[in-house]
mmCIF file of C-alpha atoms and ligand atoms in Angstrom:
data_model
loop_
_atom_site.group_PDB
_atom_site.id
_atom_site.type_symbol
_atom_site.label_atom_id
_atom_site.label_comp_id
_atom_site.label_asym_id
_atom_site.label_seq_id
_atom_site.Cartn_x
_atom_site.Cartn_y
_atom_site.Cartn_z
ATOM 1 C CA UNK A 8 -65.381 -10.367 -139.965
ATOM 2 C CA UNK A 9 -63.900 -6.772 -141.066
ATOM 3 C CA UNK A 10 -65.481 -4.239 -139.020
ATOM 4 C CA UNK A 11 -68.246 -1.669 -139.644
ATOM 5 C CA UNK A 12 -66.539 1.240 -138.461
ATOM 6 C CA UNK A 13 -63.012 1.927 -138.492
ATOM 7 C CA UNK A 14 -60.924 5.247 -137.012
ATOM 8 C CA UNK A 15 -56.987 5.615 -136.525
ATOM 9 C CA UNK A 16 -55.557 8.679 -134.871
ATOM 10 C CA UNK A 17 -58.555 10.928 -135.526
ATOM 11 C CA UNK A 18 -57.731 14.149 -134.811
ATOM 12 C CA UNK A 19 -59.896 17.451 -134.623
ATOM 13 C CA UNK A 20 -58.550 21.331 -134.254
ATOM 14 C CA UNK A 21 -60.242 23.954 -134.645
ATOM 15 C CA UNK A 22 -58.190 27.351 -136.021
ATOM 16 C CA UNK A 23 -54.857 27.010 -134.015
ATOM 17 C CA UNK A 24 -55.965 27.165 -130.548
ATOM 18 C CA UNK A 25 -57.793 24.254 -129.627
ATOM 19 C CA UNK A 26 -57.858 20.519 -130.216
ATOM 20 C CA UNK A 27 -60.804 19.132 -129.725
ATOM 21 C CA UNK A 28 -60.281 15.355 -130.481
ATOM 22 C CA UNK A 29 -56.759 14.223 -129.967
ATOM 23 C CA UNK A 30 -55.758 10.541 -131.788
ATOM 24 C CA UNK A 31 -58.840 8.881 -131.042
ATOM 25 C CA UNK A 32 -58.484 5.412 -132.202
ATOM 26 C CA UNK A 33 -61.694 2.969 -131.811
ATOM 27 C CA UNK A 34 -62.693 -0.249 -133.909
ATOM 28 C CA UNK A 35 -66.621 -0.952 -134.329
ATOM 29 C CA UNK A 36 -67.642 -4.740 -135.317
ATOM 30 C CA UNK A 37 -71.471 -5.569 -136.263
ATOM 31 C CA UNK A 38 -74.336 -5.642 -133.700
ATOM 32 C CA UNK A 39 -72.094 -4.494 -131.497
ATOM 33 C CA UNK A 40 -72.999 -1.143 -128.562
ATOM 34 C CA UNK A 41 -70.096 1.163 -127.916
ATOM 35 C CA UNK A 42 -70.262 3.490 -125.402
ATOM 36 C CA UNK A 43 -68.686 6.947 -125.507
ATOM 37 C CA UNK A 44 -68.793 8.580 -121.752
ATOM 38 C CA UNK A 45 -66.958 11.772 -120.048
ATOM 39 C CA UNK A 46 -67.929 14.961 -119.259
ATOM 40 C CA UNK A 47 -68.924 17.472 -121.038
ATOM 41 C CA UNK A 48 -66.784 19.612 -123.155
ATOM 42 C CA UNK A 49 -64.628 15.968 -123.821
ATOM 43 C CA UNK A 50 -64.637 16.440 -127.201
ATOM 44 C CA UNK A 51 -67.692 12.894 -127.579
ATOM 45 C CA UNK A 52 -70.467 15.255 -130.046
ATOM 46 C CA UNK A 53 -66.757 16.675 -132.213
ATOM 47 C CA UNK A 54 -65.608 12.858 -132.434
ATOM 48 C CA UNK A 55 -69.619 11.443 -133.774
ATOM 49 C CA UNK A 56 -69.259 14.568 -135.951
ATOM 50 C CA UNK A 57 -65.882 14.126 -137.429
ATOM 51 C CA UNK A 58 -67.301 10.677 -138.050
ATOM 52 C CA UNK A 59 -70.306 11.683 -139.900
ATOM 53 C CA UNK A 60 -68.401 14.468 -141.775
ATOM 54 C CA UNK A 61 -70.591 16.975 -140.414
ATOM 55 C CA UNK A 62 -68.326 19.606 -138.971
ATOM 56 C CA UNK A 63 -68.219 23.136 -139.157
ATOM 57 C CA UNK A 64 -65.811 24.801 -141.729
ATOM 58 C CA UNK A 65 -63.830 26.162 -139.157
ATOM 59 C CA UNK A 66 -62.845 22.741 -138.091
ATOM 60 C CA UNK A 67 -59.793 20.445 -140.104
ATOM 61 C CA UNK A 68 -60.123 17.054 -139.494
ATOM 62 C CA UNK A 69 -57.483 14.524 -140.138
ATOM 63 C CA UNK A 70 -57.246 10.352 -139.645
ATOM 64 C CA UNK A 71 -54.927 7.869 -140.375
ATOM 65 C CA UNK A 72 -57.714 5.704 -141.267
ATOM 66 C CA UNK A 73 -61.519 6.316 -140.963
ATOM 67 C CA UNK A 74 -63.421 3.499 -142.899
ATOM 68 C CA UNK A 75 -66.843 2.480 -142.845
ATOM 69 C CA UNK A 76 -66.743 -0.967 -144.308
ATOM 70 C CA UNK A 77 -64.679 -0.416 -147.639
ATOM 71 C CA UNK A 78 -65.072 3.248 -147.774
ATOM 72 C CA UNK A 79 -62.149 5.117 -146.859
ATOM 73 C CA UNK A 80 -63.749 8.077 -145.395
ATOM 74 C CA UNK A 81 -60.984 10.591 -145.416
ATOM 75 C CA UNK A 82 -61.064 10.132 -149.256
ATOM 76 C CA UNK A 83 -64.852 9.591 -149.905
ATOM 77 C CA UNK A 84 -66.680 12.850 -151.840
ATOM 78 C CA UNK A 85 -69.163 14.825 -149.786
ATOM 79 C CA UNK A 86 -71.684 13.538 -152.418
ATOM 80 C CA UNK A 87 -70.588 10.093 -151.652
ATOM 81 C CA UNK A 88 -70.699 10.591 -148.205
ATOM 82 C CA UNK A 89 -74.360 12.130 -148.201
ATOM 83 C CA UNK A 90 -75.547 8.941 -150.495
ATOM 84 C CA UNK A 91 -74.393 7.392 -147.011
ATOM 85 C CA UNK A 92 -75.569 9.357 -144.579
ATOM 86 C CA UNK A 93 -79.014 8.761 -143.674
ATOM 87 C CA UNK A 94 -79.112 5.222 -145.501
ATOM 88 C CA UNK A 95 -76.063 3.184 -144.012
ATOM 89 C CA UNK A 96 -74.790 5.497 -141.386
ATOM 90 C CA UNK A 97 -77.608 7.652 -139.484
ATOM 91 C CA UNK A 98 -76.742 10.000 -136.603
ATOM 92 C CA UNK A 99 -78.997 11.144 -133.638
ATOM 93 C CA UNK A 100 -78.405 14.269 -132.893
ATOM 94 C CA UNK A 101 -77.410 16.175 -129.197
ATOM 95 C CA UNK A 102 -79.829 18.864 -129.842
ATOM 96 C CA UNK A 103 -82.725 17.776 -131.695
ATOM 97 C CA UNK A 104 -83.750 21.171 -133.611
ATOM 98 C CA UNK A 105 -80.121 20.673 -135.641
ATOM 99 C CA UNK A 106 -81.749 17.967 -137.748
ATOM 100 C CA UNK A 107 -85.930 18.869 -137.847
ATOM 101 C CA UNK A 108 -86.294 21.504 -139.980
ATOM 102 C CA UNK A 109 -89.232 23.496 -138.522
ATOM 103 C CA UNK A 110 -90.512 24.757 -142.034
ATOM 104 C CA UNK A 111 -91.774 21.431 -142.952
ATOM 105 C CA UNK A 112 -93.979 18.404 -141.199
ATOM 106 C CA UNK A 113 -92.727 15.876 -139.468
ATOM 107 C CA UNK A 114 -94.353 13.323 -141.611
ATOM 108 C CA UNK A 115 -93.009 15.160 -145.011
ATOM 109 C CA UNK A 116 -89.169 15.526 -143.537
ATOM 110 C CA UNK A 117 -89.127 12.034 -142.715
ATOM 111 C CA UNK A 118 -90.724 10.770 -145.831
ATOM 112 C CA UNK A 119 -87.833 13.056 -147.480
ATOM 113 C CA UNK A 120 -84.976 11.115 -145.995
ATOM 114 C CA UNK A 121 -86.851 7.890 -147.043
ATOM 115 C CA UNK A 122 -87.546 8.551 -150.602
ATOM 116 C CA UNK A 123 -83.976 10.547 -150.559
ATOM 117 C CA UNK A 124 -82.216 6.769 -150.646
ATOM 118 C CA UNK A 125 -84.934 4.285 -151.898
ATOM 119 C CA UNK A 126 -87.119 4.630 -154.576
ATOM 120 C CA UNK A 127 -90.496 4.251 -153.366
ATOM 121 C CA UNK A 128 -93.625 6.328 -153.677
ATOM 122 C CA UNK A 129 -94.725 9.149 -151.053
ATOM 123 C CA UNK A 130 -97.375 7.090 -149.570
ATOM 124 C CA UNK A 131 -95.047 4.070 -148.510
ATOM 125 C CA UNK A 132 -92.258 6.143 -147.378
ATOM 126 C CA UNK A 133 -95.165 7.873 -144.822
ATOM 127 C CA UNK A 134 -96.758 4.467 -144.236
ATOM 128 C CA UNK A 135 -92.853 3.531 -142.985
ATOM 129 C CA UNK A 136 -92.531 7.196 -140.906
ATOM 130 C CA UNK A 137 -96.209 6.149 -138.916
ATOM 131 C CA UNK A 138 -94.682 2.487 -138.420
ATOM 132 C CA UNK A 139 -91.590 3.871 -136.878
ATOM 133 C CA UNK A 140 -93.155 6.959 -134.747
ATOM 134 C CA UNK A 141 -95.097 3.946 -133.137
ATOM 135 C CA UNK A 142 -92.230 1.609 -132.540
ATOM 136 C CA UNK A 143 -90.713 4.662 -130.652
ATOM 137 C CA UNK A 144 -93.975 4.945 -128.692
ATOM 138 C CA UNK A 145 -95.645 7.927 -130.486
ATOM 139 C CA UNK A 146 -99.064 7.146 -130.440
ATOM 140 C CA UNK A 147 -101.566 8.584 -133.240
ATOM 141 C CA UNK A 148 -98.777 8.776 -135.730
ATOM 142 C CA UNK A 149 -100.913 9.851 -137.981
ATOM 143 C CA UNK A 150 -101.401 13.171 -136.358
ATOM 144 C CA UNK A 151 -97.981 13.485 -135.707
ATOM 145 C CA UNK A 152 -97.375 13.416 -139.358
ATOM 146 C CA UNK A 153 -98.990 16.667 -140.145
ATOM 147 C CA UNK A 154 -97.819 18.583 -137.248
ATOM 148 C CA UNK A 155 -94.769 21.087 -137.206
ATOM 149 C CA UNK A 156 -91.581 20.349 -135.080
ATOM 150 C CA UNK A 157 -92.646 23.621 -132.506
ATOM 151 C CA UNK A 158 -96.008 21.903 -132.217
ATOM 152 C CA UNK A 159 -94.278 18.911 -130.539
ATOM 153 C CA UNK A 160 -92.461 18.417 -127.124
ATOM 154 C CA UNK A 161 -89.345 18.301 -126.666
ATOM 155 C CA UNK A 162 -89.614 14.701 -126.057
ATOM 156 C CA UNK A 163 -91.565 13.576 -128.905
ATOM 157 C CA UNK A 164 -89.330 15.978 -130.851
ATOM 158 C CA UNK A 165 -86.275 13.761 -129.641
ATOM 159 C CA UNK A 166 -88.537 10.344 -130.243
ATOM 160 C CA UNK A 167 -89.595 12.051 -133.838
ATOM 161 C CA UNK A 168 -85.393 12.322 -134.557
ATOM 162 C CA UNK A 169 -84.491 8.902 -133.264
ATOM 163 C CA UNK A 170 -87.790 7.049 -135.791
ATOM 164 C CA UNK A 171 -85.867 9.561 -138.620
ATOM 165 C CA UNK A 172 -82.861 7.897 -138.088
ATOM 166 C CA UNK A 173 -84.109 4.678 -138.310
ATOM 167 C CA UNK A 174 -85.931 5.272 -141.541
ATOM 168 C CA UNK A 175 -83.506 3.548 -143.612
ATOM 169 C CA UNK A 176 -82.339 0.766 -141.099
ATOM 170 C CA UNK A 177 -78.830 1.994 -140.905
ATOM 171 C CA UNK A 178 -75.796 -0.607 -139.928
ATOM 172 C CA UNK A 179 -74.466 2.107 -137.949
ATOM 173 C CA UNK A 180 -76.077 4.427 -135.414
ATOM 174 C CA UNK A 181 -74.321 7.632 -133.588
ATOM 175 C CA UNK A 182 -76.239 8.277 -130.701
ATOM 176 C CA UNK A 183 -75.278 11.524 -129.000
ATOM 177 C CA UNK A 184 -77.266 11.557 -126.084
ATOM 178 C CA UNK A 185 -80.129 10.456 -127.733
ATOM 179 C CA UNK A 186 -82.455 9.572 -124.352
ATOM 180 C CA UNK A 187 -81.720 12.685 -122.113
ATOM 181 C CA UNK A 188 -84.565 14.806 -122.525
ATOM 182 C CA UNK A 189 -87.002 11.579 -122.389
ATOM 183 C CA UNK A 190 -88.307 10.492 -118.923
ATOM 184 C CA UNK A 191 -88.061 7.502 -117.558
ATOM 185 C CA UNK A 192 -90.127 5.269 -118.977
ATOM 186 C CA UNK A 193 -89.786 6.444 -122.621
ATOM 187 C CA UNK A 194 -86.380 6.551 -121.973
ATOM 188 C CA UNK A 195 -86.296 2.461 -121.593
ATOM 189 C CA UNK A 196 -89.218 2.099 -124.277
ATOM 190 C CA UNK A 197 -86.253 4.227 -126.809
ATOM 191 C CA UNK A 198 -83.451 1.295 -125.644
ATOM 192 C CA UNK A 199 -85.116 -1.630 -125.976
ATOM 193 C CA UNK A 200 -86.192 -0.430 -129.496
ATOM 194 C CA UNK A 201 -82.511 0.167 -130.240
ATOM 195 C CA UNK A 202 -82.103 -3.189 -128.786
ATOM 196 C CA UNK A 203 -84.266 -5.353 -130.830
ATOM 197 C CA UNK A 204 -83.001 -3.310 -133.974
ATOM 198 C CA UNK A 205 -79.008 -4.743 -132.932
ATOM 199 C CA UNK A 206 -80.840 -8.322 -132.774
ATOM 200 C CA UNK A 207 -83.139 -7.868 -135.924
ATOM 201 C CA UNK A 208 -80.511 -5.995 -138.026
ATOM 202 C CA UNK A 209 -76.711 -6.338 -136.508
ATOM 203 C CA UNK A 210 -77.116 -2.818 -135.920
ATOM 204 C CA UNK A 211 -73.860 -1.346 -134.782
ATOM 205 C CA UNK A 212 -74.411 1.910 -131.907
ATOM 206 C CA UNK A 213 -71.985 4.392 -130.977
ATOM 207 C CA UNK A 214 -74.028 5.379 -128.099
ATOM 208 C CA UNK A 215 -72.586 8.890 -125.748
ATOM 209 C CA UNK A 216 -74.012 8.970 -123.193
ATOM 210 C CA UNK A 217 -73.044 10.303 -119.583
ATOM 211 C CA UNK A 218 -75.808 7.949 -117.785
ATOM 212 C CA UNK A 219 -73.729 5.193 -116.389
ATOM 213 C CA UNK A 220 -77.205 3.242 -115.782
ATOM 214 C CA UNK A 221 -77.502 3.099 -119.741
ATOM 215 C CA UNK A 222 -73.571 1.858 -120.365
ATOM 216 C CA UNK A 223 -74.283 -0.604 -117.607
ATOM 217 C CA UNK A 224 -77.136 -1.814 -119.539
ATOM 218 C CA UNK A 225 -76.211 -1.066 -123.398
ATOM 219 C CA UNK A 226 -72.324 -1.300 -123.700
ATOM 220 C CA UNK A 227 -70.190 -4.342 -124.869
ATOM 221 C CA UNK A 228 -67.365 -2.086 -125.046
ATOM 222 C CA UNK A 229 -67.172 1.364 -123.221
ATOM 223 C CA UNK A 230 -64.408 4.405 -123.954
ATOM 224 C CA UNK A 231 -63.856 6.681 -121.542
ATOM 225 C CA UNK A 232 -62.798 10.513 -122.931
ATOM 226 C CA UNK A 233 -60.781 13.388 -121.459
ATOM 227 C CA UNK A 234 -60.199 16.132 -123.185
ATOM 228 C CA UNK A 235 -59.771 15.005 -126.922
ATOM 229 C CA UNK A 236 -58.486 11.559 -126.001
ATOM 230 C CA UNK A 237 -59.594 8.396 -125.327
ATOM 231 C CA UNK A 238 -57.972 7.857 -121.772
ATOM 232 C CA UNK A 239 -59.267 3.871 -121.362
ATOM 233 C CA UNK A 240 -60.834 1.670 -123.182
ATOM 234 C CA UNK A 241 -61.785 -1.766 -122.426
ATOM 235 C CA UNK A 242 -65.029 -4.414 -122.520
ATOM 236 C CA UNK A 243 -67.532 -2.715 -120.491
ATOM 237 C CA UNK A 244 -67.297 -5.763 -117.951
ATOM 238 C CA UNK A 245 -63.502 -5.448 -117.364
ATOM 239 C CA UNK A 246 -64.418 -1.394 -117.008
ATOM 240 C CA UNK A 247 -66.800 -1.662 -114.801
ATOM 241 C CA UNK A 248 -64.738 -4.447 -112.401
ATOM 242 C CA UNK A 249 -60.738 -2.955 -112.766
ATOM 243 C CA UNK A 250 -61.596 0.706 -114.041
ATOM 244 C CA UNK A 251 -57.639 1.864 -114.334
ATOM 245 C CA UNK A 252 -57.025 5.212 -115.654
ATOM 246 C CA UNK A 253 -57.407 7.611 -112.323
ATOM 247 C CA UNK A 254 -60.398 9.653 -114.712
ATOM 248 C CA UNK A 255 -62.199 6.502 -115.410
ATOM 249 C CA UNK A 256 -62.227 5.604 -111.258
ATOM 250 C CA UNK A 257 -63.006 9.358 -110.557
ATOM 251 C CA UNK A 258 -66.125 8.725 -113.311
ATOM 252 C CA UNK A 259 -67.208 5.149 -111.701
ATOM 253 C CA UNK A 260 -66.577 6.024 -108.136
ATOM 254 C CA UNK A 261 -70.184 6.428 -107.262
ATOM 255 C CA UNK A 262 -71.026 2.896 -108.648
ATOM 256 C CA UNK A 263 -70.806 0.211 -105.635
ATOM 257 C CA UNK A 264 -71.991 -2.668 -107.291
ATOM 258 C CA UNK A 265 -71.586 -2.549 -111.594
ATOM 259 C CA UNK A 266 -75.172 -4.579 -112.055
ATOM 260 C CA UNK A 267 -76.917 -2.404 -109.460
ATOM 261 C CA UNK A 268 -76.586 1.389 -111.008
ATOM 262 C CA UNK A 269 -79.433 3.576 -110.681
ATOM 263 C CA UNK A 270 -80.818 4.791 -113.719
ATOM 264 C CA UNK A 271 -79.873 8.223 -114.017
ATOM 265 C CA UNK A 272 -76.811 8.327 -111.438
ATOM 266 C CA UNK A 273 -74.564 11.057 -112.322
ATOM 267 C CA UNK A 274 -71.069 10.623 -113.313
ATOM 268 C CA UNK A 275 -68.867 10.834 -109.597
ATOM 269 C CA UNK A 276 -67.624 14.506 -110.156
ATOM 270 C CA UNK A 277 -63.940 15.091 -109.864
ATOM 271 C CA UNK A 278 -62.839 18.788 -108.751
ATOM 272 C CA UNK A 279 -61.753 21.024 -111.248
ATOM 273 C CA UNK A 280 -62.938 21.499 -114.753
ATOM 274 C CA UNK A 281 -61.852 20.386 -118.401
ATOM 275 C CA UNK A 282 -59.101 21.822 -119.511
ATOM 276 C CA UNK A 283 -58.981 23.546 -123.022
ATOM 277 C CA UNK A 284 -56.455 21.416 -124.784
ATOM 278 C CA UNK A 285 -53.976 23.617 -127.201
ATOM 279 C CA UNK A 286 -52.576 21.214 -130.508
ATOM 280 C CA UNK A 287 -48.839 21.677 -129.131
ATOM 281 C CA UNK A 288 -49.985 20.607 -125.793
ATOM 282 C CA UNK A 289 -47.597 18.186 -124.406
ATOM 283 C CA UNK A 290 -48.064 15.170 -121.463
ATOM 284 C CA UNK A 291 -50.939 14.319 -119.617
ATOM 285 C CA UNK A 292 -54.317 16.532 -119.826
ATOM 286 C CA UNK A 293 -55.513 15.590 -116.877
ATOM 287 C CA UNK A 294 -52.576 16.468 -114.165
ATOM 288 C CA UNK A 295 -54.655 19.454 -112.831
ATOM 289 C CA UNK A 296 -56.887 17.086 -111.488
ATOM 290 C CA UNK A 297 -55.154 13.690 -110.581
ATOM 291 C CA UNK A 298 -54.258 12.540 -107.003
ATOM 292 C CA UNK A 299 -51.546 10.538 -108.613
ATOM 293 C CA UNK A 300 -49.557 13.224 -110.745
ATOM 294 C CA UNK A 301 -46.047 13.179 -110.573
ATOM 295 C CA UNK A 302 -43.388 15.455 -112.179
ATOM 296 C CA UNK A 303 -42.817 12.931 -115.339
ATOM 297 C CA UNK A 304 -46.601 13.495 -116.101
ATOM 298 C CA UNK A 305 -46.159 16.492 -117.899
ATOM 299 C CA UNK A 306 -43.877 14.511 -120.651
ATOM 300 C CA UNK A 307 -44.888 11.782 -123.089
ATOM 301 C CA UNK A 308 -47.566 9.822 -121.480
ATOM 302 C CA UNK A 309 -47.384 5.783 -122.637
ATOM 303 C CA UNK A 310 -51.048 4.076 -123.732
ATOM 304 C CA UNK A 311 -50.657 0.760 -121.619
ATOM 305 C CA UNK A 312 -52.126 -2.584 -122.221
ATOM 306 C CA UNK A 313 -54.134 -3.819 -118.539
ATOM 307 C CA UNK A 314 -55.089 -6.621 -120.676
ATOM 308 C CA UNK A 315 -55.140 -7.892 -124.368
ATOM 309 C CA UNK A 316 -58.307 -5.558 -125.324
ATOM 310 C CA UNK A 317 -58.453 -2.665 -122.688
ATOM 311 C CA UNK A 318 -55.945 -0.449 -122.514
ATOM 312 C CA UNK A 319 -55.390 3.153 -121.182
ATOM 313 C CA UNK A 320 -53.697 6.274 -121.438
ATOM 314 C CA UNK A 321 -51.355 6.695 -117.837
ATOM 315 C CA UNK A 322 -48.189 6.604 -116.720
ATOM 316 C CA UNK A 323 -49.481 4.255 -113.537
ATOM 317 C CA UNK A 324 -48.451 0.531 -113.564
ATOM 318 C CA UNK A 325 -51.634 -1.570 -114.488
ATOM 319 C CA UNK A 326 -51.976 -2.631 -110.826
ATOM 320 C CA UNK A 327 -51.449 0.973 -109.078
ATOM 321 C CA UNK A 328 -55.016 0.276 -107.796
ATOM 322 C CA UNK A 329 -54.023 -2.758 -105.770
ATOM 323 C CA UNK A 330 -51.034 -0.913 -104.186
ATOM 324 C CA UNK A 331 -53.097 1.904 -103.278
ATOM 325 C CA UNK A 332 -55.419 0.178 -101.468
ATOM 326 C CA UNK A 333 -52.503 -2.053 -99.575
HETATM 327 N N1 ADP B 6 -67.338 24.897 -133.641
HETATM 328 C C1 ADP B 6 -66.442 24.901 -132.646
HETATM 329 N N2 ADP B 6 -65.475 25.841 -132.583
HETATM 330 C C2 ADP B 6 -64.555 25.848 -131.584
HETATM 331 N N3 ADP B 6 -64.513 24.940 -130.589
HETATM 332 C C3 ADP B 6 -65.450 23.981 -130.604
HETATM 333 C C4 ADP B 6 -66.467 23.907 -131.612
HETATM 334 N N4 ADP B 6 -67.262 22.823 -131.353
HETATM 335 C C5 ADP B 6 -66.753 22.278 -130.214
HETATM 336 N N5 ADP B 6 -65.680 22.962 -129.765
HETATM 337 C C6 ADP B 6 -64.869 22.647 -128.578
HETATM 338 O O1 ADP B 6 -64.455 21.298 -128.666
HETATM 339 C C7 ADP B 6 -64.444 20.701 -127.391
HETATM 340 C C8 ADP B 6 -65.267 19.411 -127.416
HETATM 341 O O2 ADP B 6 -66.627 19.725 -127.555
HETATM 342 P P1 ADP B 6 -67.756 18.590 -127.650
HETATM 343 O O3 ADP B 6 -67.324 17.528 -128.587
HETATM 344 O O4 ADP B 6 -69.032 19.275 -127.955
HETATM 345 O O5 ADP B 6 -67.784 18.011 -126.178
HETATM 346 P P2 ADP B 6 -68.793 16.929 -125.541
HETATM 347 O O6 ADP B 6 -69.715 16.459 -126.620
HETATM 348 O O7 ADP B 6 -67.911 15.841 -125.017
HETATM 349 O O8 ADP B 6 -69.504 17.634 -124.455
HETATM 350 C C9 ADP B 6 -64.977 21.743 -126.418
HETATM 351 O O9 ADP B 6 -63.873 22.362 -125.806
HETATM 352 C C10 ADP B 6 -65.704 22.698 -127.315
HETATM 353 O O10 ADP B 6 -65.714 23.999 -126.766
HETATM 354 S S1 SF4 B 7 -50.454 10.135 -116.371
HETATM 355 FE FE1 SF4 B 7 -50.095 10.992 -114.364
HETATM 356 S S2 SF4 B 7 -51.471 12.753 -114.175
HETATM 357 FE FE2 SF4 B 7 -52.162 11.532 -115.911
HETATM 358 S S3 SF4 B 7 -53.714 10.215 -115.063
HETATM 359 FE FE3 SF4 B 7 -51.816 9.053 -114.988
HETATM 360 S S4 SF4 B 7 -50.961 9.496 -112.970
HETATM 361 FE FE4 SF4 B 7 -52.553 11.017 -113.344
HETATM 362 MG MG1 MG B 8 -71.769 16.613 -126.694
#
């Protein structure tokens, strides 16, 4: 089966001073959940957005391939790509205020998108909006319909985003963080919708998400950022059980037991910050802040195959792990 999503050596500057996504290569197949983590500044929301082709003119994005399905998305018209986006490809957003427009209801800006791909009638397309404000747990929808984005939490502002982006039952979802500002219990309520949408619909999720609880309970696959790049990549069993790029462990080191993460445990912090990555940057980003740098670290670094799908970004032999703990 060809994949849903597609993209080659993505690459993201912006002006000539920083490079914000740096040869990110990652394959997406159908129903499948693919987690995006690192911390913040990584260059995760550029990557979704590069994706979507929603980035700000000051940015220049380039790929040697970005398809969805059989659209080559380097070469696809921004009025091809809209006719997409929203219908086949739907995007939750970090911040939710970047997609509700606070001039107009809820119920008329989701009808909007609705009517905006298929042609049905306003009543159906706000008969659809009240059906999905309750499958994300919004009860008297039909209130919610008429109200403003201000008049709404920040919460059921996120919840009134994610039932948006659902609207047209996309194939493929970018998540940016989509469950942070939700508590607990919504919070599970908003995955196990997303869940029964992958079984109902083969729904394909990019998912970012720093919450190691939800890419211990969401991810098939898992990619692990640092500044721009994607530093490992692997199933998110084998990441979980031989994490291998120094980051990665520095990410997973509070997790004792993979199945037993606490909802909500932080990423392990790691001293030092993200560095600010220059395009002519050369060698390993993350030297400042590895135990195991050496001098050759600040040349070429090789992307290594641990096994035949997970792979990472280090100069390290695959077992480095095993000797250090000998
Ligand atoms: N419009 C912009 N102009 C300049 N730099 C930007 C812009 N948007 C993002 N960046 C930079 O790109 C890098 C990646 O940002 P981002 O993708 O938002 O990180 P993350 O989502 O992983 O927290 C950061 O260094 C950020 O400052
Ligand atoms: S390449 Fe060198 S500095 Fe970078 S993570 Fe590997 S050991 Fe550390
Ligand atoms: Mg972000």
């Amino acid at each position: 089966m060809s994949p849903v999503l597609e993209a080659g050596n993505l690459r993201v500057t912006f002006g000539t001073s920083v490079a914000a996504v740096r040869g990110v290569s990652l394959t997406m197949n159908r129903g499948e959940t693919h987690c995006l983590v690192g911390e913040s500044g990584c260059g995760k929301s550029v990557t979704a957005l590069a994706i979507m082709g929603l980035l700000s003119r000051t940015a220049h994005r380039s790929a040697d391939i970005l398809r969805f399905h059989d659209y080559d998305l380097t070469r696809l018209s921004e009025r091809g790509m809209a006719r997409l986006r929203g219908d086949r490809i739907a995007m939750i957003f970090q911040e939710p205020m970047t997609s509700l427009n606070p001039a107009y209801t809820v119920g008329s800006q989701m009808a909007e998108v609705f009517q905006r791909h298929r042609r049905v009638s306003r009543a159906t397309a706000l008969d659809r909006a009240a059906e999905l404000l309750q499958r994300v747990g919004i009860t008297a929808p039909g209130l919610r319909l008429k109200q403003y984005p201000h008049q709404l939490s920040g919460g059921l502002r996120q919840r009134v985003m994610i039932s948006m982006a659902l609207m047209c039952e996309p194939e493929l979802l970018i998540a940016d963080e989509p469950t942070t500002a939700l508590d607990v219990t919504v919070q599970a309520q908003i995955l196990r919708l997303l869940q029964n949408l992958q079984r109902e619909l083969g729904l394909s999720l990019l998912l970012i998400t720093h919450d190691l609880g939800i890419v211990a309970r969401m991810a098939d696959r898992v990619s692990v950022m640092y500044a721009g790049e994607i530093v490992e990549s692997a199933p998110a069993g084998a990441l979980f059980a031989a994490p291998t790029h120094p980051y990665t462990r520095g990410l997973l080191r509070c997790i004792p037991v993979p199945r037993q993460v606490r909802r909500d445990e932080p990423l392990g912090s790691i001293p030092g910050v993200v560095p600010r990555i220059a395009p002519d940057f050369v060698g390993c980003s993350f030297r400042d802040r590895c135990a195991q740098a050496m001098p050759d670290c600040a040349r070429h670094v090789p992307r290594q195959r641990a096994t035949i799908d997970h792979d990472y970004l280090c100069r390290l032999p695959t077992d480095w792990t095993r000797a250090e703990a000998a």
